[in-house]
Coordinates of C-alpha atoms in Angstrom, one line a residue:
Chain A
M1 CA -14.8 -17.5 -32.6
A2 CA -14.5 -17.4 -28.8
A3 CA -15.2 -13.7 -28.7
I4 CA -18.4 -14.0 -30.8
A5 CA -20.1 -16.8 -29.0
P6 CA -20.8 -15.2 -25.6
E7 CA -22.0 -12.0 -27.2
R8 CA -24.5 -13.9 -29.3
V9 CA -25.8 -15.7 -26.2
R10 CA -26.1 -12.4 -24.4
R11 CA -27.9 -10.7 -27.2
G12 CA -30.2 -13.6 -27.6
R13 CA -31.1 -13.6 -24.0
R14 CA -31.6 -9.9 -23.9
G15 CA -33.9 -10.1 -26.9
W16 CA -36.0 -12.7 -25.1
K17 CA -36.0 -10.8 -21.9
R18 CA -36.8 -7.5 -23.6
Y19 CA -40.1 -9.0 -24.6
P20 CA -42.4 -8.3 -21.7
S21 CA -45.0 -10.9 -22.6
R22 CA -42.8 -13.9 -22.5
T23 CA -43.9 -15.2 -19.1
F24 CA -47.5 -14.7 -20.1
Y25 CA -47.0 -16.7 -23.3
L26 CA -45.1 -19.4 -21.4
F27 CA -48.0 -19.8 -19.0
V28 CA -50.8 -19.8 -21.6
S29 CA -48.9 -21.9 -24.1
P30 CA -50.6 -25.2 -23.1
W31 CA -53.9 -23.9 -24.1
V32 CA -52.6 -22.0 -27.2
L33 CA -50.9 -25.1 -28.5
G34 CA -53.9 -27.2 -27.6
F35 CA -56.2 -24.8 -29.4
A36 CA -53.9 -24.9 -32.5
L37 CA -53.5 -28.7 -32.5
L38 CA -56.8 -30.0 -31.2
T39 CA -59.3 -27.3 -32.4
A40 CA -57.9 -25.3 -35.3
L41 CA -56.1 -28.1 -37.0
P42 CA -58.9 -30.7 -36.9
L43 CA -61.4 -28.0 -38.2
G44 CA -59.0 -27.1 -41.0
Y45 CA -58.3 -30.8 -41.7
A46 CA -62.1 -31.5 -41.8
F47 CA -62.5 -28.6 -44.3
A48 CA -59.8 -30.1 -46.5
V49 CA -61.3 -33.6 -46.3
S50 CA -64.7 -32.1 -47.1
L51 CA -63.4 -31.1 -50.5
T52 CA -62.4 -34.8 -51.3
N53 CA -64.1 -38.1 -51.7
F54 CA -61.9 -39.7 -49.0
N55 CA -63.3 -42.9 -47.5
G56 CA -61.1 -43.2 -44.4
V57 CA -59.0 -46.0 -45.8
S58 CA -58.1 -45.8 -49.4
E59 CA -55.2 -43.6 -50.5
R60 CA -56.9 -43.2 -53.9
W61 CA -58.9 -40.2 -53.1
R62 CA -59.3 -37.1 -55.2
W63 CA -60.4 -33.5 -54.8
V64 CA -64.0 -33.0 -55.7
G65 CA -64.3 -29.3 -55.0
L66 CA -67.6 -28.2 -53.4
R67 CA -69.5 -31.3 -54.7
N68 CA -70.1 -32.6 -51.2
Y69 CA -71.7 -29.3 -50.2
V70 CA -73.8 -29.2 -53.3
E71 CA -75.0 -32.8 -52.6
L72 CA -75.8 -31.9 -49.0
M73 CA -78.2 -29.2 -50.2
S74 CA -80.5 -31.7 -51.7
D75 CA -79.9 -34.6 -49.2
T76 CA -83.3 -34.9 -47.7
A77 CA -82.1 -37.4 -45.0
A78 CA -79.5 -34.8 -43.7
I79 CA -81.9 -31.9 -44.0
D80 CA -84.6 -33.8 -42.1
S81 CA -82.2 -34.6 -39.4
L82 CA -81.1 -31.0 -39.1
V83 CA -84.8 -29.8 -38.9
R84 CA -85.4 -32.5 -36.3
T85 CA -82.3 -31.4 -34.3
L86 CA -83.5 -27.8 -34.4
A87 CA -87.0 -28.8 -33.3
F88 CA -85.5 -30.9 -30.4
T89 CA -83.4 -27.9 -29.3
A90 CA -86.3 -25.5 -29.6
I91 CA -88.4 -27.8 -27.3
A92 CA -85.8 -29.1 -24.9
V93 CA -83.9 -25.9 -24.1
P94 CA -86.8 -23.7 -23.0
L95 CA -88.3 -26.6 -21.0
T96 CA -84.9 -27.2 -19.2
V97 CA -84.2 -23.6 -18.4
I98 CA -87.8 -22.7 -17.3
G99 CA -88.0 -26.0 -15.4
G100 CA -84.8 -25.3 -13.7
L101 CA -86.0 -21.8 -12.8
A102 CA -89.2 -23.1 -11.4
L103 CA -87.4 -25.6 -9.2
A104 CA -85.0 -23.0 -8.1
V105 CA -87.8 -20.6 -7.1
L106 CA -89.5 -23.5 -5.3
L107 CA -86.3 -24.2 -3.3
N108 CA -85.6 -20.5 -2.7
Q109 CA -88.0 -20.4 0.2
R110 CA -87.6 -20.7 3.9
L111 CA -88.4 -24.4 4.1
K112 CA -86.8 -27.3 6.0
A113 CA -84.7 -29.9 4.2
V114 CA -84.1 -27.6 1.2
G115 CA -80.6 -29.0 1.0
L116 CA -81.9 -32.5 0.7
F117 CA -84.3 -31.6 -2.1
R118 CA -81.6 -29.6 -3.9
T119 CA -79.3 -32.7 -3.8
I120 CA -82.0 -35.0 -5.2
F121 CA -82.8 -32.6 -8.0
F122 CA -79.1 -32.0 -8.7
L123 CA -77.7 -35.5 -8.7
P124 CA -79.3 -36.7 -12.0
S125 CA -77.4 -34.0 -13.9
V126 CA -74.0 -35.7 -13.0
V127 CA -75.0 -39.2 -14.0
P128 CA -72.8 -40.4 -16.9
V129 CA -74.7 -40.6 -20.1
V130 CA -74.2 -44.4 -20.4
A131 CA -75.7 -45.0 -17.0
M132 CA -78.5 -42.5 -17.9
A133 CA -79.4 -44.4 -21.0
I134 CA -79.4 -47.8 -19.2
M135 CA -81.6 -46.4 -16.4
W136 CA -84.1 -44.9 -18.7
K137 CA -84.2 -47.9 -21.0
L138 CA -85.3 -49.9 -17.9
I139 CA -88.0 -47.3 -17.3
F140 CA -89.2 -47.0 -20.9
N141 CA -89.2 -50.8 -21.4
R142 CA -92.4 -51.6 -23.1
D143 CA -93.4 -54.6 -20.9
A144 CA -91.2 -54.5 -17.8
G145 CA -90.8 -50.7 -17.5
I146 CA -92.2 -48.9 -14.6
L147 CA -93.6 -46.1 -16.8
N148 CA -96.0 -48.4 -18.7
T149 CA -96.8 -50.2 -15.4
I150 CA -98.0 -47.0 -14.0
L151 CA -99.8 -45.9 -17.1
E152 CA -101.6 -49.2 -17.3
K153 CA -103.2 -48.4 -13.9
I154 CA -105.0 -45.4 -15.6
S155 CA -105.7 -47.6 -18.7
V156 CA -103.2 -46.0 -21.0
G157 CA -100.8 -47.9 -23.2
P158 CA -98.8 -50.0 -23.3
I159 CA -96.7 -47.4 -25.2
A160 CA -93.5 -48.5 -27.1
W161 CA -91.5 -45.6 -25.8
L162 CA -88.2 -46.4 -27.6
V163 CA -89.6 -46.5 -31.2
D164 CA -91.3 -44.0 -33.4
P165 CA -92.9 -41.6 -32.7
Y166 CA -92.5 -41.9 -28.9
A167 CA -88.7 -42.1 -28.9
F168 CA -88.6 -38.3 -29.4
Y169 CA -90.6 -37.7 -26.2
A170 CA -88.4 -40.3 -24.4
L171 CA -85.4 -38.3 -25.4
I172 CA -87.0 -35.1 -24.1
I173 CA -87.9 -36.7 -20.8
L174 CA -84.3 -38.0 -20.4
T175 CA -82.9 -34.5 -21.1
L176 CA -85.3 -32.9 -18.6
W177 CA -84.2 -35.3 -15.9
G178 CA -80.8 -33.6 -16.0
L179 CA -82.1 -30.0 -15.5
G180 CA -80.7 -29.9 -12.0
G181 CA -77.3 -28.6 -13.2
G182 CA -79.0 -25.4 -14.4
M183 CA -81.2 -25.3 -11.4
V184 CA -78.2 -25.0 -9.0
I185 CA -76.8 -22.1 -11.0
T186 CA -80.2 -20.3 -11.1
L187 CA -80.7 -20.9 -7.4
A188 CA -77.3 -19.3 -6.6
A189 CA -78.3 -16.3 -8.7
L190 CA -81.7 -16.0 -7.0
Q191 CA -80.0 -16.0 -3.7
G192 CA -77.8 -13.1 -5.0
V193 CA -80.9 -10.9 -5.7
P194 CA -81.0 -8.3 -2.9
A195 CA -84.1 -8.9 -0.8
E196 CA -84.5 -5.2 -0.1
L197 CA -85.3 -4.7 -3.8
E198 CA -88.1 -7.2 -3.8
E199 CA -89.4 -6.0 -0.5
A200 CA -89.5 -2.4 -1.5
A201 CA -91.5 -3.3 -4.6
L202 CA -94.0 -5.3 -2.4
V203 CA -94.3 -2.3 -0.1
D204 CA -95.0 -0.1 -3.1
G205 CA -98.0 -2.4 -3.9
A206 CA -96.6 -4.7 -6.5
N207 CA -97.9 -8.3 -6.4
R208 CA -95.6 -11.3 -6.2
W209 CA -95.8 -12.1 -9.9
H210 CA -94.9 -8.6 -10.9
V211 CA -91.9 -8.6 -8.6
F212 CA -90.8 -11.9 -10.0
R213 CA -91.4 -10.8 -13.6
H214 CA -90.0 -7.3 -13.4
I215 CA -87.3 -7.5 -10.7
T216 CA -86.2 -11.1 -10.1
V217 CA -86.0 -12.3 -13.7
P218 CA -84.2 -9.3 -15.0
M219 CA -81.7 -9.5 -12.2
I220 CA -80.9 -13.1 -13.0
S221 CA -81.2 -12.8 -16.7
P222 CA -77.5 -13.1 -17.5
V223 CA -77.4 -16.5 -15.7
L224 CA -80.5 -17.6 -17.7
L225 CA -78.8 -16.5 -21.0
F226 CA -75.7 -18.5 -20.0
Q227 CA -77.9 -21.5 -19.6
V228 CA -79.8 -20.9 -22.9
V229 CA -76.5 -20.6 -24.8
T230 CA -74.8 -23.7 -23.3
G231 CA -78.1 -25.6 -23.4
I232 CA -78.5 -24.9 -27.2
I233 CA -74.9 -26.1 -27.8
A234 CA -75.5 -29.2 -25.7
A235 CA -78.8 -30.0 -27.4
L236 CA -77.5 -29.5 -30.9
Q237 CA -74.6 -31.9 -30.5
I238 CA -76.6 -34.8 -28.9
I239 CA -75.5 -38.1 -30.4
I240 CA -74.9 -40.7 -27.7
Q241 CA -78.4 -40.7 -26.2
P242 CA -80.2 -41.7 -29.4
L243 CA -77.5 -44.3 -30.2
L244 CA -77.7 -45.9 -26.7
L245 CA -81.5 -45.6 -26.3
A246 CA -82.1 -47.4 -29.6
Q247 CA -83.1 -51.0 -29.3
T248 CA -79.6 -52.2 -30.2
N249 CA -76.6 -53.0 -28.2
Q250 CA -74.2 -52.3 -31.0
V251 CA -73.3 -48.7 -31.5
G252 CA -72.1 -49.3 -35.0
R253 CA -75.6 -50.1 -36.1
V254 CA -76.8 -46.6 -36.5
A255 CA -79.5 -47.8 -38.8
E256 CA -81.5 -49.0 -35.8
V257 CA -81.9 -45.5 -34.3
P258 CA -85.6 -44.6 -34.7
E259 CA -86.3 -41.9 -37.2
S260 CA -87.7 -39.5 -34.6
T261 CA -84.4 -39.4 -32.7
H262 CA -82.2 -39.6 -35.8
L263 CA -80.6 -36.3 -35.1
Y264 CA -78.0 -34.5 -37.2
M265 CA -74.9 -35.8 -35.4
V266 CA -76.3 -39.3 -35.7
Q267 CA -76.5 -38.7 -39.4
V268 CA -73.0 -37.4 -39.5
Y269 CA -71.8 -40.5 -37.5
Q270 CA -73.6 -42.7 -40.0
E271 CA -71.9 -41.0 -43.0
F272 CA -68.5 -41.4 -41.4
F273 CA -68.6 -44.8 -39.8
A274 CA -71.4 -46.8 -41.5
N275 CA -71.1 -45.4 -45.0
N276 CA -67.3 -44.6 -44.8
R277 CA -68.0 -41.2 -46.5
Y278 CA -65.4 -39.2 -44.6
G279 CA -65.5 -36.4 -47.2
Y280 CA -69.2 -36.0 -47.1
G281 CA -69.3 -36.3 -43.3
S282 CA -66.7 -33.6 -43.0
A283 CA -68.8 -31.3 -45.2
M284 CA -71.8 -32.0 -42.9
L285 CA -69.6 -31.1 -39.9
W286 CA -68.6 -27.8 -41.5
V287 CA -72.2 -26.9 -42.4
F288 CA -73.2 -27.7 -38.8
F289 CA -70.3 -25.5 -37.5
L290 CA -71.7 -22.6 -39.5
V291 CA -75.3 -23.3 -38.4
I292 CA -74.2 -23.3 -34.7
L293 CA -72.2 -20.1 -35.2
A294 CA -75.2 -18.4 -36.7
I295 CA -77.5 -19.6 -33.9
T296 CA -75.1 -18.5 -31.2
L297 CA -74.8 -15.0 -32.8
L298 CA -78.5 -14.8 -33.2
V299 CA -79.1 -15.6 -29.5
Q300 CA -76.4 -13.1 -28.4
R301 CA -78.0 -10.4 -30.5
T302 CA -81.6 -11.0 -29.5
S303 CA -80.4 -11.3 -25.9
R304 CA -80.0 -7.6 -25.7
L305 CA -83.8 -7.4 -25.7
W306 CA -84.2 -9.4 -22.6
V307 CA -80.9 -9.7 -20.7
H308 CA -80.2 -7.0 -18.2
Y309 CA -76.7 -6.4 -16.9
T310 CA -76.3 -4.4 -13.7
V311 CA -73.5 -1.8 -13.7
D312 CA -71.9 -3.8 -10.9
S313 CA -71.2 -6.9 -13.0
E314 CA -69.8 -4.8 -15.8
A315 CA -67.3 -3.2 -13.4
D316 CA -66.5 -6.7 -12.1
R317 CA -64.9 -7.7 -15.4
Chain B
M1 CA -75.8 -17.4 30.3
T2 CA -77.9 -19.4 27.9
M3 CA -80.9 -19.1 30.2
T4 CA -80.8 -15.4 30.3
K5 CA -80.3 -15.2 26.6
T6 CA -83.4 -17.2 25.8
T7 CA -85.5 -15.3 28.2
I8 CA -84.4 -12.0 26.7
A9 CA -84.8 -13.2 23.2
A10 CA -88.2 -14.7 23.7
P11 CA -90.3 -11.5 23.8
T12 CA -88.8 -10.1 20.7
V13 CA -89.2 -13.3 18.7
S14 CA -92.6 -14.5 19.9
P15 CA -94.9 -11.8 18.6
R16 CA -93.5 -12.1 15.1
R17 CA -93.5 -15.9 14.5
P18 CA -97.2 -16.7 15.0
T19 CA -98.4 -14.1 12.5
R20 CA -96.0 -15.5 9.9
R21 CA -97.1 -19.1 10.6
R22 CA -100.7 -18.3 10.6
R23 CA -100.5 -16.6 7.2
R24 CA -99.1 -19.5 5.2
P25 CA -99.6 -23.0 6.5
A26 CA -101.5 -24.0 3.3
R27 CA -98.8 -22.5 1.1
T28 CA -96.0 -24.4 3.0
A29 CA -97.9 -27.7 2.9
G30 CA -98.4 -27.2 -0.9
A31 CA -94.8 -26.5 -1.4
Y32 CA -93.7 -29.6 0.5
L33 CA -96.3 -31.7 -1.4
L34 CA -94.9 -30.4 -4.7
L35 CA -91.3 -30.9 -3.6
I36 CA -91.9 -34.5 -2.5
T37 CA -93.7 -35.4 -5.7
L38 CA -90.9 -33.9 -7.8
A39 CA -88.2 -35.6 -5.6
M40 CA -89.9 -38.9 -6.3
L41 CA -89.8 -38.3 -10.0
F42 CA -86.1 -37.3 -9.9
A43 CA -85.1 -40.1 -7.6
G44 CA -87.3 -42.7 -9.3
P45 CA -84.8 -43.8 -12.0
F46 CA -82.2 -44.6 -9.3
V47 CA -84.7 -46.6 -7.3
W48 CA -85.8 -48.5 -10.4
L49 CA -82.3 -49.2 -11.4
V50 CA -81.5 -50.8 -8.0
L51 CA -84.8 -52.8 -8.1
A52 CA -84.0 -54.1 -11.5
A53 CA -80.5 -55.0 -10.4
L54 CA -82.0 -57.1 -7.6
K55 CA -84.5 -59.1 -9.7
T56 CA -84.2 -62.5 -11.3
K57 CA -84.6 -62.6 -15.1
A58 CA -88.0 -64.1 -14.7
E59 CA -89.1 -61.4 -12.4
W60 CA -87.8 -58.7 -14.8
V61 CA -89.8 -60.0 -17.8
A62 CA -92.9 -61.0 -15.7
I63 CA -96.2 -59.7 -17.0
P64 CA -97.8 -57.8 -15.3
A65 CA -94.5 -56.2 -14.2
K66 CA -93.4 -56.7 -10.6
I67 CA -92.3 -53.7 -8.7
L68 CA -90.3 -55.5 -6.0
P69 CA -88.2 -58.6 -6.3
E70 CA -89.3 -61.5 -4.1
T71 CA -85.9 -61.9 -2.6
P72 CA -83.1 -59.5 -3.6
R73 CA -80.8 -61.3 -6.0
W74 CA -77.3 -60.1 -5.1
E75 CA -75.8 -62.6 -7.5
N76 CA -76.5 -60.1 -10.3
F77 CA -73.7 -58.0 -8.9
T78 CA -71.2 -60.8 -8.7
Q79 CA -72.2 -61.8 -12.1
A80 CA -71.7 -58.2 -13.4
L81 CA -68.2 -58.4 -12.0
T82 CA -67.3 -61.8 -13.6
E83 CA -69.4 -62.0 -16.8
I84 CA -67.1 -59.5 -18.4
N85 CA -63.6 -58.5 -17.4
F86 CA -65.0 -55.8 -15.1
P87 CA -61.8 -55.3 -13.1
A88 CA -59.7 -54.6 -16.3
Y89 CA -62.2 -52.1 -17.7
L90 CA -62.4 -50.5 -14.2
G91 CA -58.7 -50.2 -14.2
N92 CA -58.7 -48.6 -17.7
S93 CA -61.4 -46.1 -16.5
L94 CA -59.5 -45.2 -13.3
F95 CA -56.2 -44.9 -15.1
L96 CA -57.5 -42.6 -17.8
S97 CA -59.6 -40.6 -15.4
F98 CA -56.7 -40.0 -13.0
L99 CA -54.3 -39.3 -15.9
F100 CA -56.5 -36.8 -17.6
A101 CA -57.7 -35.1 -14.3
I102 CA -54.2 -34.5 -13.0
L103 CA -52.8 -33.2 -16.3
V104 CA -55.8 -31.0 -17.1
T105 CA -56.0 -29.5 -13.6
F106 CA -52.4 -28.6 -13.6
S107 CA -52.3 -27.2 -17.2
S108 CA -55.6 -25.3 -16.7
A109 CA -54.3 -23.8 -13.4
A110 CA -51.2 -22.6 -15.2
V111 CA -53.1 -21.0 -18.1
G112 CA -55.7 -19.5 -15.7
F113 CA -52.8 -18.0 -13.7
G114 CA -51.4 -16.5 -16.9
F115 CA -54.7 -14.9 -17.8
A116 CA -55.3 -13.7 -14.3
R117 CA -52.0 -12.3 -13.2
L118 CA -49.7 -11.7 -16.1
R119 CA -49.4 -9.0 -18.8
G120 CA -49.0 -9.9 -22.4
R121 CA -49.6 -8.6 -25.8
G122 CA -52.8 -9.9 -27.3
K123 CA -54.1 -11.2 -24.0
R124 CA -57.6 -9.8 -24.4
P125 CA -58.2 -11.3 -27.9
L126 CA -56.7 -14.6 -26.7
F127 CA -59.1 -14.6 -23.8
V128 CA -62.1 -13.9 -26.0
L129 CA -60.9 -16.8 -28.2
L130 CA -60.7 -19.0 -25.1
L131 CA -64.3 -18.1 -24.1
S132 CA -65.6 -18.7 -27.6
T133 CA -64.1 -22.2 -27.8
M134 CA -66.2 -23.0 -24.7
M135 CA -69.2 -22.5 -27.1
L136 CA -67.7 -24.9 -29.7
P137 CA -69.4 -28.3 -29.6
Q138 CA -66.6 -30.8 -28.9
I139 CA -68.1 -33.4 -31.2
L140 CA -67.2 -31.1 -34.1
T141 CA -63.5 -31.5 -33.5
L142 CA -63.6 -35.0 -32.1
I143 CA -64.4 -36.8 -35.3
P144 CA -61.7 -35.0 -37.4
T145 CA -59.3 -35.5 -34.4
Y146 CA -60.0 -39.2 -34.5
V147 CA -59.3 -39.3 -38.3
M148 CA -56.0 -37.5 -37.8
F149 CA -55.0 -39.6 -34.8
A150 CA -55.9 -42.8 -36.7
R151 CA -53.7 -41.8 -39.6
A152 CA -50.9 -41.0 -37.1
G153 CA -51.3 -44.4 -35.5
L154 CA -52.3 -43.0 -32.1
V155 CA -55.6 -44.9 -32.0
N156 CA -55.9 -47.6 -29.4
T157 CA -53.3 -45.9 -27.2
Y158 CA -53.8 -43.6 -24.2
W159 CA -51.8 -40.8 -25.8
P160 CA -54.9 -38.9 -26.9
W161 CA -55.8 -38.4 -23.2
V162 CA -52.3 -37.2 -22.4
V163 CA -52.6 -34.6 -25.2
W164 CA -56.1 -33.6 -24.1
G165 CA -54.9 -33.2 -20.6
L166 CA -51.9 -31.1 -21.4
A167 CA -54.0 -28.9 -23.6
A168 CA -56.0 -27.5 -20.7
S169 CA -59.8 -27.1 -20.7
P170 CA -61.2 -23.6 -21.4
F171 CA -63.9 -24.1 -18.8
L172 CA -61.4 -25.0 -16.1
V173 CA -59.0 -22.2 -17.2
F174 CA -61.9 -19.8 -16.8
M175 CA -62.7 -21.1 -13.3
F176 CA -59.0 -20.8 -12.2
R177 CA -58.7 -17.3 -13.8
Q178 CA -61.8 -16.1 -11.8
F179 CA -60.2 -17.5 -8.6
F180 CA -56.7 -16.2 -9.2
A181 CA -57.9 -12.7 -10.3
A182 CA -59.5 -12.2 -6.9
I183 CA -56.3 -12.8 -4.9
P184 CA -54.8 -9.5 -3.7
A185 CA -51.7 -8.2 -5.6
E186 CA -49.6 -7.5 -2.5
L187 CA -48.9 -11.2 -2.2
E188 CA -47.0 -11.5 -5.4
D189 CA -45.5 -8.0 -5.2
A190 CA -43.8 -9.0 -1.9
A191 CA -42.6 -12.3 -3.6
I192 CA -41.2 -10.4 -6.6
I193 CA -39.3 -8.0 -4.3
D194 CA -37.8 -11.1 -2.7
G195 CA -36.6 -12.1 -6.1
C196 CA -39.1 -14.8 -6.7
G197 CA -39.9 -15.7 -10.3
Y198 CA -43.4 -16.2 -11.6
G199 CA -42.9 -19.9 -11.8
R200 CA -42.3 -20.1 -8.1
I201 CA -45.0 -17.6 -7.3
F202 CA -47.5 -19.9 -9.2
L203 CA -46.2 -23.1 -7.7
Q204 CA -45.6 -22.0 -4.1
I205 CA -48.1 -19.2 -3.5
F206 CA -51.0 -19.5 -5.8
L207 CA -51.4 -23.3 -6.1
P208 CA -51.5 -23.9 -2.3
L209 CA -54.0 -21.1 -2.0
S210 CA -56.4 -22.6 -4.6
R211 CA -57.0 -26.0 -2.9
P212 CA -60.8 -25.8 -3.2
V213 CA -60.6 -24.9 -6.9
L214 CA -58.0 -27.6 -7.5
L215 CA -60.4 -30.1 -5.9
T216 CA -63.3 -28.9 -8.0
S217 CA -61.3 -29.1 -11.2
F218 CA -60.0 -32.6 -10.3
V219 CA -63.5 -33.9 -9.5
L220 CA -65.0 -32.4 -12.6
S221 CA -62.4 -33.6 -15.0
F222 CA -62.2 -37.0 -13.4
T223 CA -65.9 -37.5 -13.8
W224 CA -65.9 -36.2 -17.4
T225 CA -63.5 -39.0 -18.3
W226 CA -65.2 -41.5 -16.2
G227 CA -68.5 -40.7 -17.9
D228 CA -67.2 -40.1 -21.4
Y229 CA -68.5 -42.5 -23.9
I230 CA -67.8 -41.3 -27.4
A231 CA -64.0 -40.8 -27.1
P232 CA -63.3 -44.3 -25.8
A233 CA -65.8 -45.8 -28.2
L234 CA -64.0 -44.1 -31.1
F235 CA -60.4 -44.2 -30.0
L236 CA -60.0 -47.6 -28.1
D237 CA -60.5 -51.2 -29.2
P238 CA -63.0 -53.3 -27.1
D239 CA -60.3 -54.9 -25.1
Q240 CA -58.6 -51.6 -24.2
T241 CA -61.8 -49.6 -23.5
T242 CA -63.3 -48.1 -20.4
L243 CA -66.1 -49.2 -18.2
S244 CA -68.6 -46.8 -19.8
V245 CA -68.3 -48.6 -23.2
A246 CA -68.1 -52.0 -21.6
I247 CA -71.3 -51.7 -19.6
S248 CA -73.2 -50.2 -22.5
A249 CA -72.7 -53.1 -24.8
F250 CA -70.9 -56.2 -23.4
Y251 CA -73.6 -57.7 -21.2
L252 CA -75.3 -60.2 -23.4
D253 CA -77.2 -63.4 -22.7
P254 CA -76.3 -66.6 -24.7
H255 CA -78.8 -65.5 -27.4
G256 CA -77.0 -62.2 -27.9
N257 CA -79.8 -60.1 -26.3
P258 CA -79.0 -57.5 -23.6
D259 CA -78.8 -59.0 -20.2
A260 CA -80.9 -56.3 -18.5
T261 CA -80.7 -57.3 -14.8
V262 CA -77.0 -57.9 -14.8
Q263 CA -76.4 -54.7 -16.9
A264 CA -78.5 -52.8 -14.3
A265 CA -76.2 -54.1 -11.5
A266 CA -73.1 -53.1 -13.5
A267 CA -74.6 -49.6 -14.1
A268 CA -75.4 -49.2 -10.4
L269 CA -71.7 -50.1 -9.6
Y270 CA -70.6 -47.7 -12.3
V271 CA -72.6 -44.6 -11.2
M272 CA -72.0 -45.1 -7.5
P273 CA -68.5 -43.5 -7.4
V274 CA -69.7 -40.5 -9.3
L275 CA -72.7 -39.9 -7.0
A276 CA -70.4 -40.5 -3.9
I277 CA -67.9 -37.9 -5.2
F278 CA -70.5 -35.3 -5.9
L279 CA -72.3 -35.9 -2.6
F280 CA -68.9 -35.5 -0.8
A281 CA -67.7 -32.5 -2.9
Q282 CA -71.0 -30.9 -3.6
R283 CA -70.3 -27.7 -1.8
Y284 CA -67.0 -27.0 -3.6
F285 CA -68.3 -28.1 -6.8
I286 CA -71.4 -26.0 -6.8
R287 CA -69.4 -23.0 -5.8
G288 CA -67.0 -23.5 -8.6
V289 CA -69.6 -24.0 -11.3
V290 CA -71.7 -21.2 -10.0
S291 CA -68.9 -18.7 -9.9
S292 CA -67.9 -19.4 -13.5
G293 CA -71.6 -19.7 -14.6
L294 CA -72.6 -16.4 -13.1
K295 CA -69.8 -14.4 -14.7
G296 CA -70.0 -16.2 -18.1

């Protein structure tokens, strides 16, 4: 007995030590475990639930196979909300990225107080979503809001900004207000474009627009792609803004969200927490997961046509 | 010294400047006009929030709308603090934000160190997986996580934030990796020769070196939790919840309608720390985000 025990320990330790990756695995284990428990497991769990008629409470659920998915294919409310979400993304993302680029170009000049302007444009992007919703509700308020007060001066309105069809535009405006986050990244990229390159082209007789279009934009295109991709992900999953902008103070009452801002995740939220259809809601989540995956791949593929990587940044990796 | 310097510098500078100035005064004026207009649009919501927070209820609903309050009504702020249990919600927000920020900063730094400085089988595919989870909308996993936690009885406790904190954030991991990867290898080679293990190299050499990144990570994760709405709304009961949920729904007048002016005062109090933190740490923060954004 006594002779076996130390040998076992030694062999065990040697086996562990022989494995060269152990320190690496030890260090990355928080994330690996986190990924397994908080990403892979919930997604797998959601898939399992999507094959049931579970209502969140009752233990008397049963497997229904793909019935939830079949139902989803003819659920006009869900499909409409998906189309609305895609439309919102297709409008909001280009506006935010191009708007951020325009602001960055404006700030990338030899002007005084550039730092002050940059701060003013940037700060809205860090405002927490709840405060953002409260602030914009005060602006969009039909009678007391500043927006209609100004519009009245030019004999427009009053517009009921927070109900159909204007709620959609209100949501776009609110999203655009936060474009400063992207602007800061674009501005840093612009400052990294070598000035000699642009100056050489100007000397060669190119005009400013050509230089911008054919030198500056290609040089910063990886940064723009990053913003397009993250912007799409952020826009697709919008849920809180419509809930909080709706003329209700109770988040549970999803029904009061106007149709034009009833986005896909709002619909999912409604199926889960208003209709208690956990199975169906999970199926909606999985379909959305696949849609997002497809869109991301599509963007990555088509990006080869317009994103330009310098040899430098490849070597950097 | 300074005198001679300026007199020497003057002839070389003076012939250039006037030509530049002469060429673009209109352009410069136009740029400033545009910048000032845009700045007013971006700053407008902050101004309007403060104005609303200083109005009486009658002034807020007056038709035609009043831009400025007759006399600033500071009572709205005291009412915001007393009408609901503001200190308790503030305490919850602070506690959760600190808890999550400390845990996630430390765990992300460790994981980032692993990816930057250590060898391991399957490191590359793991890193690609990490980057792709950055692209996964969190809301997709949040609702199933809620359902799982609810069945495990972890809802209405602060344990979810502990778990999220320990699990590291892919975005912060990436930021730390970028920083650690740029540190010269001689440093750890010398430490290894001295018989120092990787645990000590990480804690005693790399962590002290990464103070700006640690600060950025802390600020970012603190404000994520401070500003988060959906997680506390799902996971916590109204009496355990954070300031973000409380100010969004708990300010009601006796008729059950939103109490707009008091809510505005509360919202102003709620955003102020975030704005202050970012104004203070802007330089670090922008550098951190930019470095991860550029290489992403």
